[in-house]
XYZ file of N, CA, C and O in Angstrom:
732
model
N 70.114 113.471 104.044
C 70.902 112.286 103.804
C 69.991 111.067 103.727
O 70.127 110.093 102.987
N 68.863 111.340 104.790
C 68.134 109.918 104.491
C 67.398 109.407 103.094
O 67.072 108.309 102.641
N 67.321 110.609 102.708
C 66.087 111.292 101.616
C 67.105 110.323 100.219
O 66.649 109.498 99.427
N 68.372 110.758 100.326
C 69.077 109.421 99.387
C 69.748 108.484 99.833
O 70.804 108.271 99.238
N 69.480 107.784 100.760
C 70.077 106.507 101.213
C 71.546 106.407 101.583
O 72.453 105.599 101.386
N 71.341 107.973 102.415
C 73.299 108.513 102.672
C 73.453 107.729 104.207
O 72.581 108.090 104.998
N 74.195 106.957 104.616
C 74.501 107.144 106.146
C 75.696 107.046 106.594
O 75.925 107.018 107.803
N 77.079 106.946 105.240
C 78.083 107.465 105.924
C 79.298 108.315 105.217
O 79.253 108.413 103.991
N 80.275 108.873 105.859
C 80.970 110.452 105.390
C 80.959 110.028 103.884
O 80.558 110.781 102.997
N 81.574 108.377 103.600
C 82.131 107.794 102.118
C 80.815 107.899 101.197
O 80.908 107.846 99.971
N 79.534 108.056 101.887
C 78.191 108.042 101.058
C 78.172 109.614 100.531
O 78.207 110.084 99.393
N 78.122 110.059 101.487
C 77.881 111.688 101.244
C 78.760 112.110 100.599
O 78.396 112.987 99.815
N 79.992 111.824 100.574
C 81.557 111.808 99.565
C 80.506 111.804 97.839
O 80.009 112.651 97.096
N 80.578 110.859 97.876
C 80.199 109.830 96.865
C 79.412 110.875 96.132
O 79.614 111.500 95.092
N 78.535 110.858 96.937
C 77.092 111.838 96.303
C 77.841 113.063 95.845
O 77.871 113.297 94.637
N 78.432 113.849 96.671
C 78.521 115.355 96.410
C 79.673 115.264 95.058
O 79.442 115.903 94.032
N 80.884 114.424 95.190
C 81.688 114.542 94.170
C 81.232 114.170 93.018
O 81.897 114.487 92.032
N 79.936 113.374 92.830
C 79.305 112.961 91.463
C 78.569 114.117 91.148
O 78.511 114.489 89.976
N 77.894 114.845 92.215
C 76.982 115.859 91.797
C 78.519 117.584 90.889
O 78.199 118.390 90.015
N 79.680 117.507 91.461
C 80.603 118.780 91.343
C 81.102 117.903 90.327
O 82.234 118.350 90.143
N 80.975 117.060 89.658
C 82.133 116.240 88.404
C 80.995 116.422 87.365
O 81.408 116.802 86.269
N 79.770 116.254 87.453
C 78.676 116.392 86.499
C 79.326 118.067 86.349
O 80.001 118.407 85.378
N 79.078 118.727 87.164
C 79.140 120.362 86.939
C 80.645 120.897 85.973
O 80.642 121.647 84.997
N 81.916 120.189 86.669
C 82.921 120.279 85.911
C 82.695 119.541 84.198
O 82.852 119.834 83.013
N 82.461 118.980 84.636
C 82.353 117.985 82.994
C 81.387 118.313 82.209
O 81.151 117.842 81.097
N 80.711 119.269 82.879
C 80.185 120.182 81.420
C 80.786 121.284 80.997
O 80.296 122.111 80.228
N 81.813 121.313 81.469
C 82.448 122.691 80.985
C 83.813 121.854 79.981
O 84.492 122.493 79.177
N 83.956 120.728 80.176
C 84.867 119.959 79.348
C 86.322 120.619 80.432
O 86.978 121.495 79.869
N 86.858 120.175 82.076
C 87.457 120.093 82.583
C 87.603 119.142 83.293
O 86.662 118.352 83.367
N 88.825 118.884 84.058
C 89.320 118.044 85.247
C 89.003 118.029 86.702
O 89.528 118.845 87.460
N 88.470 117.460 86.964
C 88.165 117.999 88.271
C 89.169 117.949 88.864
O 89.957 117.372 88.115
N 89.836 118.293 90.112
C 90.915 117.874 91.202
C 90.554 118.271 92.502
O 90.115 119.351 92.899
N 90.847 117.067 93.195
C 90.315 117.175 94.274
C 91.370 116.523 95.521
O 92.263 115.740 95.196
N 91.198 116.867 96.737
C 92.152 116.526 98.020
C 91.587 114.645 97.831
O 90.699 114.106 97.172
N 92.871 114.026 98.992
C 93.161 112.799 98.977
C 91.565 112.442 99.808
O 91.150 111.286 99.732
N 90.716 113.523 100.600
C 90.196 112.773 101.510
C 88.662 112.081 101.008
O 88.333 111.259 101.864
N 88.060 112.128 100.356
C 87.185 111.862 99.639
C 87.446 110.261 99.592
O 86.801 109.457 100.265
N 88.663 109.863 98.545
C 89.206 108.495 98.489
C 89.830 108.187 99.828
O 89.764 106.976 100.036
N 90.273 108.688 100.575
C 90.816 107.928 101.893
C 89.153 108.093 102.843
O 89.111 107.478 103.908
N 88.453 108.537 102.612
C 86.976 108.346 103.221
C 86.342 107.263 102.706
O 85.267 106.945 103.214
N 86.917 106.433 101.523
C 85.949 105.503 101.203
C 84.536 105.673 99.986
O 83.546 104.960 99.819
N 85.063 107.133 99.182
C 84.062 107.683 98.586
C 84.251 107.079 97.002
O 85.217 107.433 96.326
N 83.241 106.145 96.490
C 83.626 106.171 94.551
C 83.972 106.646 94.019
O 82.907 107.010 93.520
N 84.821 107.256 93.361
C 84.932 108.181 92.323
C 85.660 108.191 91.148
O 86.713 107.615 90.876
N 84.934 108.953 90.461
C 85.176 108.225 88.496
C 86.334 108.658 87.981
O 86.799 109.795 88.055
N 86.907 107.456 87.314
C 88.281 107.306 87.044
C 89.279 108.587 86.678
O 90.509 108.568 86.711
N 88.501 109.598 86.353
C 88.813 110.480 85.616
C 89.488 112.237 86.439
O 89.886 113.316 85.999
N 89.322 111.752 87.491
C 89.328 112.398 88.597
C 90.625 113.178 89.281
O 90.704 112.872 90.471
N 91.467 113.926 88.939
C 92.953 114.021 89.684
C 92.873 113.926 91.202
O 91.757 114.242 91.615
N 93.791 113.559 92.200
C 93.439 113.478 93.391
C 95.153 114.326 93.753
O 96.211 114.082 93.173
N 94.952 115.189 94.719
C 95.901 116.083 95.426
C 96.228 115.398 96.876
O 95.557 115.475 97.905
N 97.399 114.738 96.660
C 97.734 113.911 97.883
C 98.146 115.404 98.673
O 98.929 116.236 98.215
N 97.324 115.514 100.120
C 98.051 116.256 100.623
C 98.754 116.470 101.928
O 99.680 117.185 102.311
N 97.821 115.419 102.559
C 98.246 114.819 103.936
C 98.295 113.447 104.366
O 97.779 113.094 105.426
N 98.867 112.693 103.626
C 99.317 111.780 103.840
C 101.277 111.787 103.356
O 102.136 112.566 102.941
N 101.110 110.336 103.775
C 102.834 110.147 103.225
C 102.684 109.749 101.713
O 101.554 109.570 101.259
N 103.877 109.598 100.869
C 104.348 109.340 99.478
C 103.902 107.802 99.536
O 103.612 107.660 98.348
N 103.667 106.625 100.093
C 103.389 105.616 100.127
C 101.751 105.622 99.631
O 101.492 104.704 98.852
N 100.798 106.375 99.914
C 99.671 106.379 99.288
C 99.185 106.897 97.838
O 98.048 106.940 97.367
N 100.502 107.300 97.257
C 100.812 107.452 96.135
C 100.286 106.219 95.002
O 99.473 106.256 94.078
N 101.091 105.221 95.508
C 100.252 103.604 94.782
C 99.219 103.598 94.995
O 98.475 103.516 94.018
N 98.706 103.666 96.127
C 97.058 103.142 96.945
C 96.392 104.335 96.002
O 95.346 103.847 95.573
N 96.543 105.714 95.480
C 95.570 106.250 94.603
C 95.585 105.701 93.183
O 94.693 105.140 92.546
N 97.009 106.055 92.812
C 97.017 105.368 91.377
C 96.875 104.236 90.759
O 96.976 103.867 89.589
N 96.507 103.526 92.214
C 96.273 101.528 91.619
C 94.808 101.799 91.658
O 94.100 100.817 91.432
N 94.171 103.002 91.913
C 92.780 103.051 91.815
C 92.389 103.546 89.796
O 91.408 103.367 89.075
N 93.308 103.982 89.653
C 93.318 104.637 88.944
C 93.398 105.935 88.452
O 93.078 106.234 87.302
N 93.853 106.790 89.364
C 93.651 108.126 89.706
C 94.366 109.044 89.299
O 95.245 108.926 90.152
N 94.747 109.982 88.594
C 95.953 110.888 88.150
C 96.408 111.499 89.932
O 95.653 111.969 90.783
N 97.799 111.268 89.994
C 97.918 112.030 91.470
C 98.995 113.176 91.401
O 100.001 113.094 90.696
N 98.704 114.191 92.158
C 99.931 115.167 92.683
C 100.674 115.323 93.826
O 99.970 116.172 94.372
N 101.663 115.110 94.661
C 101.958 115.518 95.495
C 102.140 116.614 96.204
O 102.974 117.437 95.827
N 101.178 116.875 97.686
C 101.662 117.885 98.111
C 101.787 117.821 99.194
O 101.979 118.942 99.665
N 101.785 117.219 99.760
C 101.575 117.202 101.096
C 103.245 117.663 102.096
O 103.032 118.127 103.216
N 104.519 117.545 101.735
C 105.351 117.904 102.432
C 105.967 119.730 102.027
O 106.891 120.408 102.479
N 105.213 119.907 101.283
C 105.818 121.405 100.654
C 104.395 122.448 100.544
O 103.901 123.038 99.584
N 104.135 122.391 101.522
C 102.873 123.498 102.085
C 103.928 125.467 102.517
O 104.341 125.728 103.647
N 104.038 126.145 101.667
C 104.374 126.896 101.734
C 104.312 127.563 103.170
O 105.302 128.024 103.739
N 102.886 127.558 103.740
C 102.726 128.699 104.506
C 102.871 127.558 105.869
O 101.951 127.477 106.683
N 104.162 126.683 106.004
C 104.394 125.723 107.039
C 105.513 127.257 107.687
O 106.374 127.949 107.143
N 104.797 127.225 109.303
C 105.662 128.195 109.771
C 107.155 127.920 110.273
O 107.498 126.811 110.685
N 107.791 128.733 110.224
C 109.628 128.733 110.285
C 109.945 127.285 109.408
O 111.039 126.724 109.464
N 108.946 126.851 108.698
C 110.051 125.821 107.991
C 110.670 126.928 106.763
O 109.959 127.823 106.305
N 112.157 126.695 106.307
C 112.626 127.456 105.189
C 113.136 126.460 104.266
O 113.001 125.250 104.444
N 113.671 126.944 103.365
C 113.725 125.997 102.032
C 114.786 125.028 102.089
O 114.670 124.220 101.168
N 115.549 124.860 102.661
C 116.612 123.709 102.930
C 115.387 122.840 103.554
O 115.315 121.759 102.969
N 114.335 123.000 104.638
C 113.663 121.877 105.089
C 113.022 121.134 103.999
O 113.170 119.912 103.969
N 112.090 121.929 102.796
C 111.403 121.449 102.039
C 112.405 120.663 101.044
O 112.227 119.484 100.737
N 113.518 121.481 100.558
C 114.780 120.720 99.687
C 115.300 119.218 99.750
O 115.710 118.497 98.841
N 115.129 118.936 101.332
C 115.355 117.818 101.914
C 114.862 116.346 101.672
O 115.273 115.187 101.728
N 113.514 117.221 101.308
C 112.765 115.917 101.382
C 112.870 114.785 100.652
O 113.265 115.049 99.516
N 112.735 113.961 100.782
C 113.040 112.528 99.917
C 112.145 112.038 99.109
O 111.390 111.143 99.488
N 112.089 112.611 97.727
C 111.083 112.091 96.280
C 111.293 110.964 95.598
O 110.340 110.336 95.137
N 112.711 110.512 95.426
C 113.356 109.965 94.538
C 112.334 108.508 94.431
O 112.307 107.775 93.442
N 111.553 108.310 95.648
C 110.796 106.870 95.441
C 109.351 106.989 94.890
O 108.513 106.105 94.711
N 109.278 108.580 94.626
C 107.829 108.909 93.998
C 107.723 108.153 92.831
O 108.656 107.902 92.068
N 106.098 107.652 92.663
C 106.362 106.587 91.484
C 107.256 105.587 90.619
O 107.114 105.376 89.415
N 108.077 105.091 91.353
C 108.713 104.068 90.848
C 108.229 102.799 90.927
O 107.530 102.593 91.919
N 108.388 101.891 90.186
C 108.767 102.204 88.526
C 108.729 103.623 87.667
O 109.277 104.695 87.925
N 108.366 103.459 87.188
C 107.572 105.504 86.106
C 106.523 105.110 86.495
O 106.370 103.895 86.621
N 105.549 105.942 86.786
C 104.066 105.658 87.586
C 103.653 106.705 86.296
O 104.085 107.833 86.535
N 102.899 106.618 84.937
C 102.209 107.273 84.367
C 101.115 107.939 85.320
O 100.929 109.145 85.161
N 100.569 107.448 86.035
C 98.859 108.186 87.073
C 99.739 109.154 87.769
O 99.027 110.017 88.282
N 101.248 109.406 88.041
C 101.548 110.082 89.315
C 102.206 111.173 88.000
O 102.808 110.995 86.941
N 101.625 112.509 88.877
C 101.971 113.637 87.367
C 102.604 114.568 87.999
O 102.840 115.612 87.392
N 102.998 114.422 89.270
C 104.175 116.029 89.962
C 103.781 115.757 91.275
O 103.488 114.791 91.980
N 103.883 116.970 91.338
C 103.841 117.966 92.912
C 103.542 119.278 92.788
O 103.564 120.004 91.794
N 103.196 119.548 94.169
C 103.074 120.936 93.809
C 103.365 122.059 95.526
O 103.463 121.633 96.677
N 103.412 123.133 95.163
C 103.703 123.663 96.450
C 102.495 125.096 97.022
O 102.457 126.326 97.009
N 101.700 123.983 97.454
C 100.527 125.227 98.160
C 100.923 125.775 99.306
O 101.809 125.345 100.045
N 100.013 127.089 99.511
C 99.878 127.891 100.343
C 98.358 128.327 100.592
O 97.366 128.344 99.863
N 98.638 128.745 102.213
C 97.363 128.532 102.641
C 97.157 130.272 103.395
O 98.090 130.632 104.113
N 96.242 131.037 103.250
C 96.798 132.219 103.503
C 96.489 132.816 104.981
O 96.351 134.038 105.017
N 96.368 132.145 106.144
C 96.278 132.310 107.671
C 97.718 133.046 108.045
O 97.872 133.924 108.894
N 98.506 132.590 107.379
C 99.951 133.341 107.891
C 100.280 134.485 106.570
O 101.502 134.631 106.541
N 99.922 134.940 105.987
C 100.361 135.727 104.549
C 99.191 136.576 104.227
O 98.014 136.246 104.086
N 99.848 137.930 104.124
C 99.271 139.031 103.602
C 99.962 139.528 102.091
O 100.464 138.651 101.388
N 99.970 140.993 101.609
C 100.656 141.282 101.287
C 101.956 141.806 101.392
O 102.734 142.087 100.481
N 102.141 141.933 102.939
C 103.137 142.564 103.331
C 104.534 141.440 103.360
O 105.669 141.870 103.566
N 104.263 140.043 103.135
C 104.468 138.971 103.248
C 104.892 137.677 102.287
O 105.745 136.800 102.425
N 104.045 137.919 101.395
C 103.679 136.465 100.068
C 104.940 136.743 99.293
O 104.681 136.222 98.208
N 105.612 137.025 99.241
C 107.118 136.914 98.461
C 107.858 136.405 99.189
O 108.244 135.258 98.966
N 108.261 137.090 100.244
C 109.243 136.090 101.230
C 108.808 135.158 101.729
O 109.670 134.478 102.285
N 107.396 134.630 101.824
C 107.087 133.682 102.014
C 106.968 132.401 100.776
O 106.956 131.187 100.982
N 106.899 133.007 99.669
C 106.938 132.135 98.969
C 108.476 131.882 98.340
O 108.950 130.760 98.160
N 109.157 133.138 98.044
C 110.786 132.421 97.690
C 111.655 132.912 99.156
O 111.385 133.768 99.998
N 112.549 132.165 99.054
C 112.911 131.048 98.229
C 112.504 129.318 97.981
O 112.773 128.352 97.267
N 111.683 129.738 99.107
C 111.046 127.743 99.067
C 110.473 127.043 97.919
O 110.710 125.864 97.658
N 109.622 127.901 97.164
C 109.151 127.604 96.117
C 110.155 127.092 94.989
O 110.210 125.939 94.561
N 110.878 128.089 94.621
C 112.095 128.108 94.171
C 113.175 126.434 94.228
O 113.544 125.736 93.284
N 113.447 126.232 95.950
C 114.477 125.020 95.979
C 113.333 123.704 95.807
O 113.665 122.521 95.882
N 111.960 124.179 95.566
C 111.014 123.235 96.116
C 111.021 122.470 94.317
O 111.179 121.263 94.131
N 110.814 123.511 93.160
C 111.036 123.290 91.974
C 112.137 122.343 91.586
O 112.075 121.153 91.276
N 113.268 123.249 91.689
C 114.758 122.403 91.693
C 114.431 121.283 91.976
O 114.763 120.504 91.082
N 113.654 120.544 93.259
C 113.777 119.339 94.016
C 112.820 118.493 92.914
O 113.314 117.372 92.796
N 111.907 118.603 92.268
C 110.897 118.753 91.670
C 111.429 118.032 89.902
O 111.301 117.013 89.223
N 111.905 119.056 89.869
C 112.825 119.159 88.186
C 113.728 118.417 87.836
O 113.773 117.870 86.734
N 114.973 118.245 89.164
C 115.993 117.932 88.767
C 116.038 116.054 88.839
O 115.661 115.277 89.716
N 116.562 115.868 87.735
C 116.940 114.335 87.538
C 117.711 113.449 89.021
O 118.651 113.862 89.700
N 116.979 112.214 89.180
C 117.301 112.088 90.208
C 118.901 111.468 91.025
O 119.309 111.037 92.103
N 119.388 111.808 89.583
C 120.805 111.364 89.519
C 121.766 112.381 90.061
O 122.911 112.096 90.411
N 121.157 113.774 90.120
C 121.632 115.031 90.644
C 121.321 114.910 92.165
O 120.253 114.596 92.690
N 122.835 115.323 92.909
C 122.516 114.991 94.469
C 121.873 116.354 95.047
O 122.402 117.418 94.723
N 120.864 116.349 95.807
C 120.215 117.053 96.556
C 120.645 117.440 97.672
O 119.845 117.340 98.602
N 122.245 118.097 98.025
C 122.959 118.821 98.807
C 122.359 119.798 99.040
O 122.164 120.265 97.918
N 121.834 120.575 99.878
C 121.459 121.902 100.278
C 122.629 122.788 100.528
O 122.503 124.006 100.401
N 123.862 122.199 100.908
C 124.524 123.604 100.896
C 125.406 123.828 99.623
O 126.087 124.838 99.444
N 125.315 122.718 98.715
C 125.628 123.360 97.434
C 124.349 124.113 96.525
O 124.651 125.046 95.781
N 123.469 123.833 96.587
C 122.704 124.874 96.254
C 122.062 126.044 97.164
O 121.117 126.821 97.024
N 122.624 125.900 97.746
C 122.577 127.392 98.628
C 123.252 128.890 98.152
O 123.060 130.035 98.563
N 124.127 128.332 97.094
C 125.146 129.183 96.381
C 124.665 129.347 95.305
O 124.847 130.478 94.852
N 123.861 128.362 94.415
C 122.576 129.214 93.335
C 121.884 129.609 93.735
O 121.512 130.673 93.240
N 121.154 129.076 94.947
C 120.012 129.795 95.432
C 119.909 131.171 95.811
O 118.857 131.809 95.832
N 121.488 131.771 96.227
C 121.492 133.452 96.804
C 121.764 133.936 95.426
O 121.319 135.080 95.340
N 122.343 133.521 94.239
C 122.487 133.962 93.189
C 121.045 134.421 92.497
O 120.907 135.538 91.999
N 120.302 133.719 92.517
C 119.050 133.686 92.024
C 118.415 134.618 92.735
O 117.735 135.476 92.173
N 118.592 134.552 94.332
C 118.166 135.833 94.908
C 118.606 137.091 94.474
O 117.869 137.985 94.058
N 119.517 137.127 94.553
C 120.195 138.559 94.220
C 119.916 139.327 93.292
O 119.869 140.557 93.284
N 119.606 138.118 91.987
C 119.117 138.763 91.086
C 117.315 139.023 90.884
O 116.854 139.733 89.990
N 116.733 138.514 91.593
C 115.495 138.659 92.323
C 115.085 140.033 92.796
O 114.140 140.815 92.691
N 116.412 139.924 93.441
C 116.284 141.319 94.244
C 116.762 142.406 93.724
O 116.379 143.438 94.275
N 117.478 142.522 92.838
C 117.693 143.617 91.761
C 116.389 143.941 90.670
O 116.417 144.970 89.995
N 115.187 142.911 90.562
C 114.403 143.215 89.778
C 113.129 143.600 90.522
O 111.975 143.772 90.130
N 113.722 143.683 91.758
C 112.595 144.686 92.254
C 111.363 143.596 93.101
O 110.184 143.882 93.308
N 112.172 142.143 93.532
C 111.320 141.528 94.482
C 111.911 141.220 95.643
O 113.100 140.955 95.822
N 111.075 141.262 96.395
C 110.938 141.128 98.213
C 111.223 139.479 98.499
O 110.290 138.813 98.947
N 112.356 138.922 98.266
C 113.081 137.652 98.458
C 113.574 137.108 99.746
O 114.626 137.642 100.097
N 113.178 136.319 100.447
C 113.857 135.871 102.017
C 115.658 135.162 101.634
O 116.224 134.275 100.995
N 115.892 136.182 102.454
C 117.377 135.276 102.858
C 117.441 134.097 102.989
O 116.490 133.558 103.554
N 118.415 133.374 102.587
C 118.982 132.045 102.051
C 119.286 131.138 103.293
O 119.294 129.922 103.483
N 119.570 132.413 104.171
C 120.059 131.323 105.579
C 122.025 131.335 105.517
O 122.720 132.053 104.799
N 122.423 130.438 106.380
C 123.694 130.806 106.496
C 123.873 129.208 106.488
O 123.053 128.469 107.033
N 125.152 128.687 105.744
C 125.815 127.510 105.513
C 127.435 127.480 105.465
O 128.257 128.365 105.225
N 127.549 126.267 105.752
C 129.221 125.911 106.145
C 129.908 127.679 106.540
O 130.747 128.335 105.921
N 129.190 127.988 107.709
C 129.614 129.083 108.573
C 130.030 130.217 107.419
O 131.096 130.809 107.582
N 129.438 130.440 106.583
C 129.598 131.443 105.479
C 127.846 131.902 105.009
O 127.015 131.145 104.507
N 127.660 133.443 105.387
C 126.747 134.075 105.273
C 126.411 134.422 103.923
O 127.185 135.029 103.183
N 125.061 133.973 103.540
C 124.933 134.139 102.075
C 124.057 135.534 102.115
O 123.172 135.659 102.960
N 124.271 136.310 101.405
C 123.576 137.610 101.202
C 123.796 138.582 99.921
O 124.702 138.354 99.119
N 122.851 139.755 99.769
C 123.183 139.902 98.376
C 123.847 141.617 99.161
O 123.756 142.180 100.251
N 124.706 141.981 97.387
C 125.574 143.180 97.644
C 124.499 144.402 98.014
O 123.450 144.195 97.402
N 124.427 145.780 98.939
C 123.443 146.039 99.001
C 123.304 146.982 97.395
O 124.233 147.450 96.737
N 121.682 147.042 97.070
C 121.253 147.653 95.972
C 121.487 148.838 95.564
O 120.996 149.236 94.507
């Protein structure tokens, strides 16, 4: 670090993401990278996507007034334990980029694989993924009730599960058990 005039995390930031953006940008790609680099204080060239992932939706501006293409991820981490898809459904987007934020380009729903094998990565990933889309997709004029889509959501299962995938139960709403007919 001394050897280039590094002495703090935002220096060494700086350095390493210029040295991995040279490497991407010869292949004629995007780089993308986590929020912490820029919340460390590190330069980085305009061109850059940044993966909000642990912070709140409010630092959403603070990247894109940098200039930054951004994604959201930070509340829809798949492999979040016993959360199920009504928690992630919940969440409140509707203030993502407003005005229209051209720099702000989605969301997305990672997984991290400490809790997931194969015995696992389906039911772990639907149905959350699934209501996480919907939440994602749908116009924000459409109300985000969870227990009315709880009734597409087992539909979608069912038929999930007739094509031969390993789908988590829907959960149970307004005291009525959602489940599919058995196969």
């Amino acid at each position: 670090m001394q050897e280039h005039g590094i002495s703090t995390l935002g220096e060494m930031e700086t350095y390493w993401v210029a040295r991995i953006h040279q490497i991407v940008s010869s292949y004629n790609r995007t780089l993308m990278l986590w929020n912490d680099p820029f919340s460390n204080g590190a330069t980085l060239p305009p061109d850059i996507n940044i993966e909000l992932w642990n912070a709140n939706l409010q630092q959403i501006d603070n990247i894109t007034s940098h200039g930054h293409p951004t994604v959201f991820a930070g509340a829809f981490y798949l492999d979040s334990v016993g959360a199920q898809w009504n928690a992630f459904y919940s969440q409140i987007i509707a203030d993502i980029g407003r005005p229209p934020n051209p720099l702000y380009i989605g969301g997305e729903t990672p997984m991290w694989g400490e809790y997931v094998d194969g015995t696992n990565i389906q039911p772990a990933m639907f149905p959350r993924a699934t209501a996480i889309g919907e939440l994602f997709w749908s116009p924000d004029a459409v109300p985000k009730i969870a227990m009315y889509q709880a009734h597409r959501l087992e539909g979608w299962r069912c038929r999930m599960r007739a094509r031969g995938y390993d789908v988590a139960p829907c959960g149970t709403f307004t005291n009525t058990s959602l489940y599919c007919n058995p196969l």
